[in-house]
XYZ file of C-alpha atoms in Angstrom:
199
model
C -0.020 -0.016 0.003
C 1.469 3.354 -0.934
C 1.706 6.365 1.343
C -1.129 8.286 -0.273
C -3.466 5.355 0.081
C -2.581 5.068 3.750
C -3.337 8.732 4.274
C -6.613 8.491 2.366
C -7.786 5.469 4.413
C -6.724 7.205 7.636
C -8.622 10.321 6.774
C -11.763 8.270 5.987
C -11.463 6.474 9.357
C -11.034 9.761 11.260
C -14.030 11.283 9.495
C -16.246 8.292 10.343
C -15.039 8.157 14.003
C -14.898 11.884 14.867
C -17.481 13.660 12.718
C -20.043 14.198 15.493
C -17.615 14.426 18.395
C -18.767 17.309 20.655
C -15.778 18.450 22.743
C -13.988 20.454 20.110
C -11.852 17.476 19.108
C -14.064 16.645 16.119
C -13.073 15.674 12.602
C -12.861 19.263 11.451
C -10.319 20.078 14.250
C -8.182 17.222 13.135
C -8.516 18.304 9.511
C -7.394 21.808 10.506
C -4.391 20.355 12.314
C -3.414 18.531 9.085
C -3.806 21.808 7.086
C -1.748 23.705 9.675
C 0.952 20.910 9.498
C 1.072 21.153 5.691
C 1.517 24.977 5.933
C 4.405 24.590 8.385
C 5.925 21.866 6.142
C 6.370 24.432 3.447
C 9.197 26.010 5.406
C 10.539 22.998 7.321
C 12.612 20.068 6.135
C 10.695 17.003 7.535
C 9.158 13.730 6.567
C 5.793 14.966 5.286
C 4.243 11.458 5.329
C 4.978 10.955 9.019
C 3.799 14.438 9.846
C 0.480 14.033 8.092
C -0.149 10.520 9.447
C 0.591 11.669 12.973
C -1.578 14.770 12.538
C -4.540 12.648 11.352
C -4.179 10.191 14.243
C -3.054 12.446 17.141
C -6.484 12.477 18.850
C -7.521 8.889 18.427
C -6.601 7.878 21.943
C -6.738 11.321 23.646
C -7.436 11.007 27.374
C -10.123 13.660 27.164
C -12.156 11.375 24.971
C -11.659 8.228 27.018
C -12.558 9.084 30.592
C -9.153 10.368 31.528
C -7.206 7.390 30.158
C -4.699 7.882 27.372
C -5.343 5.083 24.805
C -3.178 6.504 22.035
C -0.663 3.675 21.723
C -3.382 0.969 21.805
C -5.815 2.555 19.442
C -3.386 4.049 16.951
C -1.469 0.781 16.728
C -4.673 -1.250 16.216
C -5.904 1.061 13.396
C -2.601 1.402 11.539
C -1.997 -2.346 11.715
C -5.475 -2.918 10.274
C -4.429 -1.053 7.102
C -1.038 -2.793 6.943
C 1.237 0.034 7.985
C 4.738 -1.129 8.817
C 5.623 -1.465 12.502
C 8.591 0.955 12.062
C 6.233 3.639 10.779
C 3.715 2.956 13.536
C 6.440 3.356 16.186
C 7.509 6.674 14.706
C 3.880 7.938 14.646
C 3.392 6.885 18.276
C 6.547 8.737 19.250
C 5.358 11.904 17.540
C 1.826 11.700 19.052
C 3.265 11.108 22.573
C 4.982 14.450 22.348
C 2.074 16.583 21.066
C -0.027 17.065 24.201
C 0.137 20.272 26.252
C -0.896 18.551 29.470
C 1.894 15.971 29.254
C 4.509 18.732 29.028
C 6.763 16.792 26.711
C 9.345 18.574 24.569
C 9.356 17.318 20.989
C 12.540 15.594 19.983
C 12.142 15.535 16.195
C 11.153 18.164 13.684
C 8.113 16.023 12.794
C 6.874 16.098 16.392
C 7.554 19.877 16.582
C 5.457 20.495 13.505
C 2.466 18.306 14.662
C 2.591 19.910 18.157
C 2.611 23.404 16.613
C -0.225 22.482 14.192
C -2.347 21.226 17.037
C -1.618 24.226 19.271
C -2.441 26.689 16.508
C -5.974 25.278 16.438
C -6.279 25.994 20.168
C -5.794 29.757 19.745
C -7.435 32.583 17.790
C -11.114 32.708 16.899
C -11.310 28.912 16.459
C -9.500 28.429 19.758
C -12.013 30.603 21.546
C -14.918 28.637 20.089
C -13.260 25.287 20.997
C -12.513 26.476 24.496
C -16.160 27.146 25.195
C -17.373 24.035 23.345
C -15.076 21.822 25.457
C -15.912 23.693 28.700
C -19.657 23.162 28.041
C -19.121 19.483 27.194
C -17.446 18.790 30.557
C -19.796 20.969 32.620
C -17.520 23.983 33.223
C -19.158 27.289 33.996
C -18.505 30.154 31.532
C -16.907 32.539 34.048
C -16.561 33.033 37.798
C -15.197 36.418 38.823
C -14.464 35.094 42.351
C -12.475 32.056 41.437
C -9.322 32.072 39.311
C -8.030 28.657 40.339
C -7.054 26.132 37.621
C -9.998 24.842 35.638
C -12.466 27.120 37.535
C -14.213 28.237 34.308
C -13.833 28.401 30.562
C -12.465 31.950 30.807
C -9.899 30.764 33.351
C -8.657 28.285 30.660
C -7.300 31.210 28.706
C -4.848 31.827 31.574
C -4.295 28.125 32.323
C -3.275 27.288 28.753
C -4.312 29.373 25.783
C -2.286 32.565 26.478
C 0.790 30.405 27.069
C 0.800 28.694 23.655
C 2.138 31.629 21.665
C 5.499 31.350 23.409
C 5.676 27.616 23.142
C 5.649 27.320 19.374
C 8.611 25.484 17.889
C 8.704 26.623 14.219
C 8.990 30.122 12.806
C 5.870 29.722 10.725
C 3.794 28.727 13.744
C 5.333 31.574 15.805
C 4.155 34.150 13.146
C 0.647 32.706 12.954
C 0.407 32.514 16.769
C 1.182 36.191 17.209
C -1.917 37.404 15.427
C -4.172 34.682 16.925
C -3.036 35.510 20.427
C -3.761 39.167 19.849
C -7.235 38.235 18.774
C -7.789 36.348 22.051
C -6.464 39.230 24.083
C -8.969 41.572 22.388
C -11.795 39.069 22.972
C -10.989 38.785 26.744
C -10.799 42.542 27.013
C -14.198 42.905 25.380
C -15.569 40.039 27.559
C -14.509 41.796 30.746
C -15.976 45.099 29.590
C -19.323 43.387 29.270
C -19.332 41.497 32.567
C -17.720 43.910 35.028
């Protein structure tokens, strides 16, 4: 099976599995991560097949979708084996995916992992990031905003400070850094407007 066929089958599987997912980790999020990764690939020397395959599969076993248990290794391996992907490629994809998550705090060790991490983080900021923040918050029962509690995970607005505003300075590639600047500014303007309406 050639690389393009593997990517086509993977995209079809992701679309079928994630199309109606309601936490902000749906098919269209994953598709945007792939698009972001391809954009970054234009200026980085990396294995584009590994980057795309990891981008398509990075949320398959995400702990947020499996009751707090990370099932990435188990589920990615099972799927990729089912379409006859070589074990060496599977192991490289697993390594990339293991380094993507913000919550795990892992530093990417390859350019491919840096690109996928940046691509995923870019979708967490800007206008789309704002929408995803509130979609995820609603899906797990978080309140919108609590002016008396700024502890971690206290509200969806608090998530901007817990994570979203930190991402701009954590980008690995120059392309991602440039995109992140404008998206972060958009979030700052949004929060400023939000406070002006609630205070």
